Protein backbone atom coordinates (compact mmCIF):
# COMPACT_ATOMS: atom_id res chain seq x y z
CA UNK A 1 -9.89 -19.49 -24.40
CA UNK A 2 -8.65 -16.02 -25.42
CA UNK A 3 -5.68 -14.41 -25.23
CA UNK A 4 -4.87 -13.05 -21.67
CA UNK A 5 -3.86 -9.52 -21.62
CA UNK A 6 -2.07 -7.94 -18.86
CA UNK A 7 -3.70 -7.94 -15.76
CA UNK A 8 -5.35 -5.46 -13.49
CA UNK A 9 -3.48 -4.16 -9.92
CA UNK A 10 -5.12 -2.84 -7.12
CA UNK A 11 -5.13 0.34 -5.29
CA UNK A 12 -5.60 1.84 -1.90
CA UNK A 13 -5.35 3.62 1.75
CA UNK A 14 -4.88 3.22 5.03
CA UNK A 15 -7.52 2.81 7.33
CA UNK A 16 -7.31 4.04 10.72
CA UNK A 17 -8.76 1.14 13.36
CA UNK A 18 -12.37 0.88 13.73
CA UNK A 19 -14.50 -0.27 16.51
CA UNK A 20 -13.59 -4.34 17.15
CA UNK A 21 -15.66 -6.59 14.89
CA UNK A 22 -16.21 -4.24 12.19
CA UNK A 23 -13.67 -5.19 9.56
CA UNK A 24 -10.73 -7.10 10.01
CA UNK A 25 -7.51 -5.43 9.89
CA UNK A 26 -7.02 -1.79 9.71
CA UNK A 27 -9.99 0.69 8.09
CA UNK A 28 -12.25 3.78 7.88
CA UNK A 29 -15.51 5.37 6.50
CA UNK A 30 -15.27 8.98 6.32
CA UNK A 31 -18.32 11.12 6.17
CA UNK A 32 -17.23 13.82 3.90
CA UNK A 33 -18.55 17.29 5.44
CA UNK A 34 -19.91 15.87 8.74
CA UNK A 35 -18.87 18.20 11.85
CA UNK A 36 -19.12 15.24 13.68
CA UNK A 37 -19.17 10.92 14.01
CA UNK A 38 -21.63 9.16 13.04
CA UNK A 39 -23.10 5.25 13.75
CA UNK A 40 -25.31 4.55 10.58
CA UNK A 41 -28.32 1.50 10.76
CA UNK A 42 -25.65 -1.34 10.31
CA UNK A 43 -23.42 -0.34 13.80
CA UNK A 44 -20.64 1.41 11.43
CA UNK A 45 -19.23 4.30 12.68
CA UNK A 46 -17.98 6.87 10.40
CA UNK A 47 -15.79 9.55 10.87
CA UNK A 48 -15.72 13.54 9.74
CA UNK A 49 -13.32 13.90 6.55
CA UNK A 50 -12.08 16.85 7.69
CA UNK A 51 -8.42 16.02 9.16
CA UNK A 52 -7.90 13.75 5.97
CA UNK A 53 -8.30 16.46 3.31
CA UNK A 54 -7.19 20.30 2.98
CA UNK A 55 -8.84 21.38 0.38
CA UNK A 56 -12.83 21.86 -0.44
CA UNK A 57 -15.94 23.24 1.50
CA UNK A 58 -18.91 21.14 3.48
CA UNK A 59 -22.33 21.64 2.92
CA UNK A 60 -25.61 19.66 1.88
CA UNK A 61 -26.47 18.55 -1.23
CA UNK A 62 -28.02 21.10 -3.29
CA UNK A 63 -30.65 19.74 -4.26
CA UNK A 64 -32.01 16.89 -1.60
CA UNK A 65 -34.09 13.95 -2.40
CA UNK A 66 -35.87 11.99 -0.12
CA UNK A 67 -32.77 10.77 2.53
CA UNK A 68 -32.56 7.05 4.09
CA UNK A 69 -28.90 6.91 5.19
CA UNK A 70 -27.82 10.40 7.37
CA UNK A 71 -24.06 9.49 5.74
CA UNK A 72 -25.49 11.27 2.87
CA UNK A 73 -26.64 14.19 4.45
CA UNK A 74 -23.28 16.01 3.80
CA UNK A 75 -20.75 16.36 0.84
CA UNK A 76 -17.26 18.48 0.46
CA UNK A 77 -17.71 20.46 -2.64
CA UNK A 78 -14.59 21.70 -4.26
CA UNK A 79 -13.27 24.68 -6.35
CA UNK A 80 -13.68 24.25 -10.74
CA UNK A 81 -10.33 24.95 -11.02
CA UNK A 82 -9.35 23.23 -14.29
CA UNK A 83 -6.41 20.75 -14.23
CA UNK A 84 -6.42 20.54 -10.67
CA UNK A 85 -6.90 17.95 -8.35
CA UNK A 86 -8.38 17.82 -4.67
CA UNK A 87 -6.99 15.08 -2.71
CA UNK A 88 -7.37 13.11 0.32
CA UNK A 89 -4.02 12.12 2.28
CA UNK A 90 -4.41 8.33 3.90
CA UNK A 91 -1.14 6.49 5.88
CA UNK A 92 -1.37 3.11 4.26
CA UNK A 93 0.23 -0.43 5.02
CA UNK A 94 2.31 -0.49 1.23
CA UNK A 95 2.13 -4.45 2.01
CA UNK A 96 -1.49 -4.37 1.63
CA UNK A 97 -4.48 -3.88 -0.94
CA UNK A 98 -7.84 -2.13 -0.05
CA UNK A 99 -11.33 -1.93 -1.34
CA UNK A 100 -12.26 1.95 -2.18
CA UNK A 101 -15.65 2.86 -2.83
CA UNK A 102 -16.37 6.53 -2.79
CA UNK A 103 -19.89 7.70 -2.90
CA UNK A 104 -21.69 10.86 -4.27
CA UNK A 105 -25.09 12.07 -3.55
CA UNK A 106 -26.08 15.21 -5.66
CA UNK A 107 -29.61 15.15 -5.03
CA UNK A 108 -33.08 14.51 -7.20
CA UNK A 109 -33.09 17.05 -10.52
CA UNK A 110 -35.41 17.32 -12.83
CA UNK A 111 -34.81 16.63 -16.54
CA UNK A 112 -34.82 20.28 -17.03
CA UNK A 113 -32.03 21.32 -14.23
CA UNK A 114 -28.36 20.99 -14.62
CA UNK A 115 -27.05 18.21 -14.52
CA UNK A 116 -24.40 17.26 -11.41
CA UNK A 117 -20.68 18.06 -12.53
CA UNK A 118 -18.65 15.44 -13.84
CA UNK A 119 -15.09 15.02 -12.86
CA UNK A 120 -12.22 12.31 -12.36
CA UNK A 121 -11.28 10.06 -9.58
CA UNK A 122 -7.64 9.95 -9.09
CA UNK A 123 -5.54 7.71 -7.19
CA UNK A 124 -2.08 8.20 -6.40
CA UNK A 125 -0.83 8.39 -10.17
CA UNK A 126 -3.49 6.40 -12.14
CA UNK A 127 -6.34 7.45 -13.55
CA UNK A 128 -9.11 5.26 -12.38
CA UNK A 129 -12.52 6.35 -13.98
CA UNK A 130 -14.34 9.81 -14.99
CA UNK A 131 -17.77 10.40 -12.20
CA UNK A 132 -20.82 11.14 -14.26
CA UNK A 133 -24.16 10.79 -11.76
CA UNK A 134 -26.57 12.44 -13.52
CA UNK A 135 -28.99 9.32 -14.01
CA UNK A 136 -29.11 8.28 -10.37
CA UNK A 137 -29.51 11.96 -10.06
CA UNK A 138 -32.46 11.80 -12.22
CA UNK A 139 -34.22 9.22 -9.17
CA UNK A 140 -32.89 11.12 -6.08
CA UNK A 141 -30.01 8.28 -6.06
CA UNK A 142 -26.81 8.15 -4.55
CA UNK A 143 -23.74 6.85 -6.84
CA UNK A 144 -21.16 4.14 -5.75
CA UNK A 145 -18.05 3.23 -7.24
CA UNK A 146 -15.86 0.50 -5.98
CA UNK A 147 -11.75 -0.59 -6.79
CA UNK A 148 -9.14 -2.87 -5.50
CA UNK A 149 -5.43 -0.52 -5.38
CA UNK A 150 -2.14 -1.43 -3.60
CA UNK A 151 -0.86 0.79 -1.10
CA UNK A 152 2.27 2.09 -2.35
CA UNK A 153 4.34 4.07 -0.18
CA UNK A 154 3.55 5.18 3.63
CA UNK A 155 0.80 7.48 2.37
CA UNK A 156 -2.23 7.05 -0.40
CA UNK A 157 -3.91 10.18 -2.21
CA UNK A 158 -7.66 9.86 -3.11
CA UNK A 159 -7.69 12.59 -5.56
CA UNK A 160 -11.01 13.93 -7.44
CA UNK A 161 -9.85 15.73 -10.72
CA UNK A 162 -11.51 18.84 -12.65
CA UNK A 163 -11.53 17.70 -15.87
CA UNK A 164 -11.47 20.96 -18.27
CA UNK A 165 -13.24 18.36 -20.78
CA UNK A 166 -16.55 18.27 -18.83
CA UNK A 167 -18.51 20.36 -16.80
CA UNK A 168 -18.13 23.96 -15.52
CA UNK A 169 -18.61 22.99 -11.89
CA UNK A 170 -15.95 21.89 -9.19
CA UNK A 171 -16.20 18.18 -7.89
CA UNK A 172 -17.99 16.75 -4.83
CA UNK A 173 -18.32 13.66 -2.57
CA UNK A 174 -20.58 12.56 0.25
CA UNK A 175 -18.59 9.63 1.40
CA UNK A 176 -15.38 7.56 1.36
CA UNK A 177 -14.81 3.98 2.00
CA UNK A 178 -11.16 2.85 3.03
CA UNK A 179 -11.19 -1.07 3.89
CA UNK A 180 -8.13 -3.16 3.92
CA UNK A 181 -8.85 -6.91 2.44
CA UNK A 182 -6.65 -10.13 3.32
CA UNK A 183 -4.12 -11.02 1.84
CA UNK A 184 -5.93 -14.07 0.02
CA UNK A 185 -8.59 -11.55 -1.65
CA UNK A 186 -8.15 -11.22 -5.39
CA UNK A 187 -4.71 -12.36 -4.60
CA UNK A 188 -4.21 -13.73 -8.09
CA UNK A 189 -4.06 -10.19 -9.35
CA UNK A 190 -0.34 -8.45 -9.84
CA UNK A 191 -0.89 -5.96 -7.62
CA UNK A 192 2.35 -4.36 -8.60
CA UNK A 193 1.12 -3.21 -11.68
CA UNK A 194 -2.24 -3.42 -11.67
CA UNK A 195 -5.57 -2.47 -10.02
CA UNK A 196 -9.08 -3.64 -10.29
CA UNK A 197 -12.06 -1.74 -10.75
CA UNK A 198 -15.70 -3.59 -10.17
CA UNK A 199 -18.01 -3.79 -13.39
CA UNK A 200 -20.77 -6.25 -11.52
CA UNK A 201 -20.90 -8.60 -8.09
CA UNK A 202 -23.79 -10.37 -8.51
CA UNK A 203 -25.86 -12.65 -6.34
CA UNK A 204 -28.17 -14.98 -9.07
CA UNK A 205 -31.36 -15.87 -8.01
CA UNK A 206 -31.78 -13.21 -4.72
CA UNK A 207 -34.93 -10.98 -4.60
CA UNK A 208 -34.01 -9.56 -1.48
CA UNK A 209 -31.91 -6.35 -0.60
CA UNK A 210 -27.76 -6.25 -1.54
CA UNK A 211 -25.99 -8.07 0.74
CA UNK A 212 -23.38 -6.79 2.13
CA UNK A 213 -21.70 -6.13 5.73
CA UNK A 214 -22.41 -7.46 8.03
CA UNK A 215 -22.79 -11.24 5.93
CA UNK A 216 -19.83 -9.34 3.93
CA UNK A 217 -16.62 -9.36 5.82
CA UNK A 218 -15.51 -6.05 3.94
CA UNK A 219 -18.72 -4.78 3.18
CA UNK A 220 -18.90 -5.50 -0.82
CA UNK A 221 -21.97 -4.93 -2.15
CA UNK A 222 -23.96 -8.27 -3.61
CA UNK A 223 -26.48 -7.08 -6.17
CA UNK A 224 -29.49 -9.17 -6.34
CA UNK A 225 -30.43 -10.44 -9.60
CA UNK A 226 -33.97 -12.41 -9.80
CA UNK A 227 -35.39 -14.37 -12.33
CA UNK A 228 -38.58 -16.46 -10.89
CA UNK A 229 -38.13 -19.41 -13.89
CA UNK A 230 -34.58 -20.37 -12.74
CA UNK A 231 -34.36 -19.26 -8.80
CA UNK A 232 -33.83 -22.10 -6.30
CA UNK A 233 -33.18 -21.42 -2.38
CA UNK A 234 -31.50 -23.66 -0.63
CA UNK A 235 -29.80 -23.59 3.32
CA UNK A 236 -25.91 -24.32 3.57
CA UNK A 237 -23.09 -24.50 5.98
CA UNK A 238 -20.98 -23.18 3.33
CA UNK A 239 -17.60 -21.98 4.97
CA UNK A 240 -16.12 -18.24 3.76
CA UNK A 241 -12.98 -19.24 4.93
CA UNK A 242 -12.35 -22.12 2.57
CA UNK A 243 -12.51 -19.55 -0.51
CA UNK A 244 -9.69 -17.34 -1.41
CA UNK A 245 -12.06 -14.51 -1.75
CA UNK A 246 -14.06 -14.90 1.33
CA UNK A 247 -17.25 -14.40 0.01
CA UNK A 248 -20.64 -14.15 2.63
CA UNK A 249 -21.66 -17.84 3.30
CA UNK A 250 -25.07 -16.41 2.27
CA UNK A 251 -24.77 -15.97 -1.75
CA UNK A 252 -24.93 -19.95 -1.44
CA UNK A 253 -28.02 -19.73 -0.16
CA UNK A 254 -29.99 -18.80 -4.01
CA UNK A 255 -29.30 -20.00 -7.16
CA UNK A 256 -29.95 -20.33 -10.82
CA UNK A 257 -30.88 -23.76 -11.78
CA UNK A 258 -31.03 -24.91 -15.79
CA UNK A 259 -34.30 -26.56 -16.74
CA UNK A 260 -33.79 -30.41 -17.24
CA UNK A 261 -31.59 -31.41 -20.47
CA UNK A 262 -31.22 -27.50 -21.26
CA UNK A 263 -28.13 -24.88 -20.51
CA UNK A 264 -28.32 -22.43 -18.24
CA UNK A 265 -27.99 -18.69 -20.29
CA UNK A 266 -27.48 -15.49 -18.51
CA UNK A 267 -26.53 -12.07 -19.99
CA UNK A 268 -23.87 -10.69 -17.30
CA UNK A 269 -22.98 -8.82 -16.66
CA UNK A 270 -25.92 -6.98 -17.88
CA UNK A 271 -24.19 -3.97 -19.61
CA UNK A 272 -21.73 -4.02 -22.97
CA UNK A 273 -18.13 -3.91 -21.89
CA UNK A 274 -15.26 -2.45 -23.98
CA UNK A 275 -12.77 -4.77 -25.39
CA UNK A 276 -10.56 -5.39 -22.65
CA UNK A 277 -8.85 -7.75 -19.89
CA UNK A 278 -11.20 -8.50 -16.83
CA UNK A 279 -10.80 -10.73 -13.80
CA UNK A 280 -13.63 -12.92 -13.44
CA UNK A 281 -14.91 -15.41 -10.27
CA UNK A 282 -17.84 -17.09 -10.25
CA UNK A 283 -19.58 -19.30 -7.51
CA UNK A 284 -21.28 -22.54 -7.22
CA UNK A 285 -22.85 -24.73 -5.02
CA UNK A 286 -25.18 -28.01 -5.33
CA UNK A 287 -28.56 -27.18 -4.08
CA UNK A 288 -28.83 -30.37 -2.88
CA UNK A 289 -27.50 -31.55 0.53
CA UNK A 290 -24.47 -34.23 0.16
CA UNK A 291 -24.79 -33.92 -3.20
CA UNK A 292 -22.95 -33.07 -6.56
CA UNK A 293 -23.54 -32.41 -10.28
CA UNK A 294 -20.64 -31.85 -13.23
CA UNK A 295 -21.30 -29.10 -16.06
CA UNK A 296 -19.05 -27.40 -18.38
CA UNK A 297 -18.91 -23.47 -17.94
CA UNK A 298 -18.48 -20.98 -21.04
CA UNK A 299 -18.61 -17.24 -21.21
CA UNK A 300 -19.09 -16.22 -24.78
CA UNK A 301 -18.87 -19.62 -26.32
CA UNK A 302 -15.12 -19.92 -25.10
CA UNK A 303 -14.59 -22.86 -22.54
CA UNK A 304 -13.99 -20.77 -18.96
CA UNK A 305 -14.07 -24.63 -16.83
CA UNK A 306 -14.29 -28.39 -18.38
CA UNK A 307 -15.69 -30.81 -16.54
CA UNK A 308 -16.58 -28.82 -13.13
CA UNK A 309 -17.27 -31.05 -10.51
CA UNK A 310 -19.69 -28.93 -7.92
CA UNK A 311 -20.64 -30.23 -4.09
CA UNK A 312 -22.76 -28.45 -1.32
CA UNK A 313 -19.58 -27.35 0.49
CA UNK A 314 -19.23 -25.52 -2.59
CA UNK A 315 -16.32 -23.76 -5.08
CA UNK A 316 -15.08 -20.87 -6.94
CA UNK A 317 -13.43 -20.37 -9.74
CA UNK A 318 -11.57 -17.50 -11.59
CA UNK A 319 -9.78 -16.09 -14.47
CA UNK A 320 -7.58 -12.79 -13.87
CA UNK A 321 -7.08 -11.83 -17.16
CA UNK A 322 -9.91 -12.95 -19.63
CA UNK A 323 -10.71 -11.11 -22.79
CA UNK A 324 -14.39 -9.41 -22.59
CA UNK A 325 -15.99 -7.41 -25.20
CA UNK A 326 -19.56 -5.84 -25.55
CA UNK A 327 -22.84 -7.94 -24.17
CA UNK A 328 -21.44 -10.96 -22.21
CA UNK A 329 -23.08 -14.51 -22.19
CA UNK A 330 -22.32 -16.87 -19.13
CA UNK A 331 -23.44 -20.60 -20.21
CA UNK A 332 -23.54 -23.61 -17.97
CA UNK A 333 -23.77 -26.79 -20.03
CA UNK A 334 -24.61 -30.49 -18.31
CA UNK A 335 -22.15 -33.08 -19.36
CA UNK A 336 -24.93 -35.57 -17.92
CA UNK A 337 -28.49 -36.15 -17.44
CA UNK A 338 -28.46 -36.49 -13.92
CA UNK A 339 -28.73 -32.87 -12.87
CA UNK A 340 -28.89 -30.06 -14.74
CA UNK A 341 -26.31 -26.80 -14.08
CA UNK A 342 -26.45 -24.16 -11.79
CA UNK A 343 -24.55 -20.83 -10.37
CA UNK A 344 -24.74 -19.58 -7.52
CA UNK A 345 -22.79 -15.61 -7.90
CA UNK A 346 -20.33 -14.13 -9.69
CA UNK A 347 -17.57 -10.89 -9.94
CA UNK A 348 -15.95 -9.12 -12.74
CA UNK A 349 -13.50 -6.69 -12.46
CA UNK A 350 -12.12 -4.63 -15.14
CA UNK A 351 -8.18 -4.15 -15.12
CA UNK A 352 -5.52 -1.27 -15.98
CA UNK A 353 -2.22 -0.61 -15.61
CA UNK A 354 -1.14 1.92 -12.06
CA UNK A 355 0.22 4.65 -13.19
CA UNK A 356 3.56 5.55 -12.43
CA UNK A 357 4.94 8.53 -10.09
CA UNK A 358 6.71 10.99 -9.64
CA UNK A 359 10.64 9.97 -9.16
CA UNK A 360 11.14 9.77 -5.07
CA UNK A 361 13.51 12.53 -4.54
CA UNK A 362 11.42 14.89 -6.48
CA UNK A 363 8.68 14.03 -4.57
CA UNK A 364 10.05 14.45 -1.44
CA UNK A 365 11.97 17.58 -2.19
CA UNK A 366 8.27 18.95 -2.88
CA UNK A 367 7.10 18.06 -0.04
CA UNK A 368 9.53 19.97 2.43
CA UNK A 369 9.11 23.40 -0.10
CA UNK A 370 5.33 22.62 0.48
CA UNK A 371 6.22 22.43 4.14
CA UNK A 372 8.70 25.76 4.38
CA UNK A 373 5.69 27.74 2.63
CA UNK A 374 2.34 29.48 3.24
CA UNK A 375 -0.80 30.11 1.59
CA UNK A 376 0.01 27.21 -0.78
CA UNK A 377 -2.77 26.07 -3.35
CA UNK A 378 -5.28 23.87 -2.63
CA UNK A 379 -3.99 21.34 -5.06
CA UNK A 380 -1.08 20.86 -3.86
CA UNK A 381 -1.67 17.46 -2.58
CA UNK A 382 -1.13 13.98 -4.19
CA UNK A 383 1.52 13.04 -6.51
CA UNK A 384 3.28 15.83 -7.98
CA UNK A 385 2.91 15.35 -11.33
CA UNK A 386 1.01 12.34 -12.50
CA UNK A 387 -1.60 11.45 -13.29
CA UNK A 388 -0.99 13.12 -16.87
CA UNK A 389 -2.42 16.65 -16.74
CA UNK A 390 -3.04 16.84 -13.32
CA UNK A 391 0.44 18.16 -11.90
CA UNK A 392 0.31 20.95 -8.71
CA UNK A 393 0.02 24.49 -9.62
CA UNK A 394 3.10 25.84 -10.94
CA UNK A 395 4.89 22.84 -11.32
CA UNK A 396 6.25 21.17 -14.78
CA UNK A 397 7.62 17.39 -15.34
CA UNK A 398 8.89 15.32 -17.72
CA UNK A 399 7.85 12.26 -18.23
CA UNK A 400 11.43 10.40 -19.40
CA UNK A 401 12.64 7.22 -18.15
CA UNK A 402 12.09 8.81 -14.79
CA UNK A 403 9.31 11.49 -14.21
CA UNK A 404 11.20 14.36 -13.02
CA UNK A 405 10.29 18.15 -11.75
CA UNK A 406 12.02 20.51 -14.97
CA UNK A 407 10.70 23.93 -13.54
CA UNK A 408 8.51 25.78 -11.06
CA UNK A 409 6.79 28.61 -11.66
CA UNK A 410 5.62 29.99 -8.04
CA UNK A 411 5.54 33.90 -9.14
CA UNK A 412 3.02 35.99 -8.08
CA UNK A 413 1.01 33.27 -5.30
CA UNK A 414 1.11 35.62 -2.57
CA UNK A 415 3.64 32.67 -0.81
CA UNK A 416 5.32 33.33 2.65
CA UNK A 417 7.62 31.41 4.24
CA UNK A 418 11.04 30.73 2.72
CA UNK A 419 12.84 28.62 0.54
CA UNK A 420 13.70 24.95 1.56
CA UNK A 421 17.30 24.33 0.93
CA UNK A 422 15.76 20.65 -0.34
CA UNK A 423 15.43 22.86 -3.76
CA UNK A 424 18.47 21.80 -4.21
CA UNK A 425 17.65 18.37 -4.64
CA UNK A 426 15.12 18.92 -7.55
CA UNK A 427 18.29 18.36 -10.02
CA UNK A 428 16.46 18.15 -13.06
CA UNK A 429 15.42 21.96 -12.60
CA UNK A 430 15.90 24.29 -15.39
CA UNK A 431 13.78 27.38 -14.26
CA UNK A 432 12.63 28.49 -10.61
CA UNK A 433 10.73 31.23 -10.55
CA UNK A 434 9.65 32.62 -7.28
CA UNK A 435 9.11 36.28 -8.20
CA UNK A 436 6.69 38.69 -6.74
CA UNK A 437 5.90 37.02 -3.41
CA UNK A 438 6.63 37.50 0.59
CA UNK A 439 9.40 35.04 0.75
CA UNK A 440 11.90 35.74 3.47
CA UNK A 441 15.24 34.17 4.63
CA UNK A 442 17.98 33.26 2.30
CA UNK A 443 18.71 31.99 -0.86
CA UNK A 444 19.44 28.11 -0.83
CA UNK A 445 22.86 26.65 -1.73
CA UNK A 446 21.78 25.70 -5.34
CA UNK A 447 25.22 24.52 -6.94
CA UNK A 448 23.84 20.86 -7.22
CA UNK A 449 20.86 22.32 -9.52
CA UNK A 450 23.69 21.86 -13.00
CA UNK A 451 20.59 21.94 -15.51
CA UNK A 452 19.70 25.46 -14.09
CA UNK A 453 18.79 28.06 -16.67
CA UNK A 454 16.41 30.88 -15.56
CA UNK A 455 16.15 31.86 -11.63
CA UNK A 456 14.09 34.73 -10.69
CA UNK A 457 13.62 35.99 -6.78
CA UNK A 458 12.42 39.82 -7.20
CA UNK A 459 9.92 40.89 -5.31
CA UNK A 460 10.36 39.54 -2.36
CA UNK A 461 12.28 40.07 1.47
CA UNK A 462 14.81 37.43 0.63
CA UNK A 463 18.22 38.09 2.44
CA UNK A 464 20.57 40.15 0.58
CA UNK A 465 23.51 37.70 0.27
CA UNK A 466 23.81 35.83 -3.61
CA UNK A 467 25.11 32.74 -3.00
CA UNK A 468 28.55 32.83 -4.92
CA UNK A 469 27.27 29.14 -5.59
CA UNK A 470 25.13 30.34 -8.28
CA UNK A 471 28.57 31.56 -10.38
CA UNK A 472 29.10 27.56 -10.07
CA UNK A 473 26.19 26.61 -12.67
CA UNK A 474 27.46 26.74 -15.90
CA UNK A 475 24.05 26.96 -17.69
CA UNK A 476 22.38 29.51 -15.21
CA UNK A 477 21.89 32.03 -18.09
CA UNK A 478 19.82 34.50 -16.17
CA UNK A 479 19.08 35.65 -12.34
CA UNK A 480 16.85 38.36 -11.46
CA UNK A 481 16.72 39.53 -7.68
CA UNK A 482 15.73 42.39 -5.29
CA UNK A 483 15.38 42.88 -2.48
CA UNK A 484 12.59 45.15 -1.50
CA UNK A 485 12.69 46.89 -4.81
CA UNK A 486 16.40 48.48 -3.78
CA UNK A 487 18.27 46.71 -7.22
CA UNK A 488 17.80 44.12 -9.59
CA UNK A 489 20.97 42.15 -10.97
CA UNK A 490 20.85 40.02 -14.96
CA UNK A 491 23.19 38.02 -15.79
């Protein structure tokens, strides 16, 4: 076997409760633009975006394709406002881990039309994957992507992120997935530092549609994957509940059988992968009622399972941090003659690290200055200052042992409202500068602020009063304010 790397955590919101016997726990499906709820084909109701996110626009997609599910009818477009990020705000159980798949439906193109605008998907701090869904595009095809995150405090940001790198067009999504999993599912990942994100869920030897709810519990998608020399079909009473990951009974149900005295051979999953860490289950069950077989298991000529001893109640087995690198061979070997091999499904994940975020008090200082103020940006929503390069407008951090706020620049934002004395708790500050707005009230007691360098207030209807607290900070090297233009003061 290879050697493990670190594993991969998992990420995710809150869900708000759904009708009884849709999903166990607490979840939601928002239908991003919708006026109004929706019940799609499968009895799953989904819910306008619109009190979940503050920022973007809802309209249709540009440039429609022929239209099966009316959750795709919509989309929230946002802004191309480089280095900015666009998020959604979900309460979340921080005890829990939840499936995310968000979806985007851009419309059929034609080769010679622009192509859809490519852009990040964010969550809390980490970086989870860059969007690019120009070839589904290309077919009038909607694009699905699907993780496992932790919740990780009382609220979760979905965040889409305008990557300068790409395109020159602002972000959009036509639906959002939020659905929280048991605690047994994917449990042997370290969801405190890691999260997963799906490369392939697989069900061998299906020619039908993708399974998914309602045979799926929580609604993962089960890609079909035929092959008419190795298919069997078979009927079981296979229980979900005796499986960690509670798969649908039903991917027991087809199989890939090995021809007698040969190994079973599959390339999956069927794209290269980079050289990395992934989790990977796979399922089996005998085709044969009251029955068993034994086979060896490999995946790229390394031994995944000796001597696997498979029934028609069925098993699963997993590795959560396996080394995987380009085209991917899974090979079932007989150790006898009785009966040859067989599989049944299979999952791989790909892992990486959460990011981290922004130090607590920070955070929370933010948030009551974003509270005591008007006509905020749109981006001010999700961490702070992490991901890397996708911080709010006007605010710097450094990314030291803890990731603190150093300075914010809010000059010249046409801001009303006044200053939260929580300021006061950003003690990392060096510069605040607040010039040229409509602030009113007065200036905060700032004496706790001891890395203070550069404060500037002018232009705005701030109370006349300077805080003798400011003489207090030994570095404050310079402090500019006025009060409706009447005087300025340097020192």
């Amino acid at each position: 076997m290879p050697p493990p790397l670190p594993l991969l955590a998992a990420l995710l919101l809150f869900l708000v409760p759904l009708a009884a016997g849709q999903f166990r726990g607490f979840s939601y499906l928002l239908n991003c633009g919708a006026a109004s709820a929706t019940t799609d084909r499968r009895g799953l109701r989904w819910l306008p975006d619109a009190p979940y996110v503050s920022a973007g626009a809802p309209r249709a997609p540009p440039l429609p394709g022929g239209l099966l599910d009316p959750t795709l009818a919509t989309l929230r477009s946002f802004p191309h406002r480089p280095g900015a990020k666009f998020c959604y705000a979900l309460p979340v159980d921080r005890n829990r881990h939840y499936l995310l798949r968000p979806t985007f439906f851009y419309g059929a193109i034609s080769p010679s039309a622009s192509p859809p605008p490519v852009f990040d998907l964010l969550v809390d701090g980490t970086f989870w994957t860059a969007v690019n869904t120009s070839e589904d595009s290309l077919v009038g095809a909607a694009s699905s992507y699907e993780g496992v995150f932790p919740g990780r405090a009382r609220n979760m940001s979905f965040c889409l992120g305008v990557n300068p790198d790409y395109t020159d067009a602002g972000p959009f999504i036509s639906t959002l997935q939020v659905i929280q999993l048991d605690d047994s599912v994917y449990n042997a990942t370290n969801f405190e530092k890691s999260a997963m994100g799906l490369i392939a869920r697989t069900k061998f030897g299906s020619t039908g549609d993708i399974e998914r709810y309602p045979d799926d519990s929580f609604d993962r998608f089960w890609q079909p994957f035929p092959d008419s020399k190795h298919a069997v079909s078979s009927t079981h009473n296979v229980t979900s509940a005796d499986f960690w990951n509670l798969p649908p009974p039903d991917i027991f149900n087809t199989a890939f059988v090995a021809e007698q005295a040969a190994p079973l051979v599959l390339q999956w999953p069927p794209m290269p992968l980079q050289n990395d860490s992934y989790y990977v289950a796979l399922y089996f069950a005998d085709t044969l009622p009251e029955n068993s077989r034994t086979f060896d298991v490999y995946i790229n000529d390394y031994l995944f399972y000796k001597g696997l001893n498979v029934t028609s109640a069925g098993l699963s087995v997993f590795a959560t941090q396996w080394i995987l690198s380009g085209l991917t061979r899974v090979i079932v070997t007989s150790v006898s003659t009785a009966l040859p091999p067989l599989i049944n499904a299979g999952e791989v994940f790909g892992l990486f690290s959460l990011g981290r975020l922004t130090y607590a008090q920070d955070a929370l200082a933010l948030e009551s200055i974003k509270k005591s103020l008007q006509n905020i940006p749109e981006d001010w929503n999700g961490d702070p200052c992490m991901p890397a390069g996708y911080a709010w407008t006007g605010v710097t951090c450094d990314e030291g042992s803890r990731i603190r706020v150093i300075s914010l620049n809010f000059s010249s934002m046409s801001l009303s409202g006044y200053i939260s004395p929580e300021i006061a708790k950003l003690t990392a500050l060096t510069d605040i500068f607040f010039a040229n707005n409509n602030l009113s009230g007065p200036i905060p007691n700032l004496r706790n602020l001891g890395k203070l360098k550069r404060l500037h207030l002018q232009d705005n209807k701030l109370t006349r009063t300077v805080p003798q607290t400011l003489g207090m900070i030994e570095d404050l090297s310079e402090l500019i304010t006025s009060y409706l233009d009447q005087y300025q003061r340097t020192y």
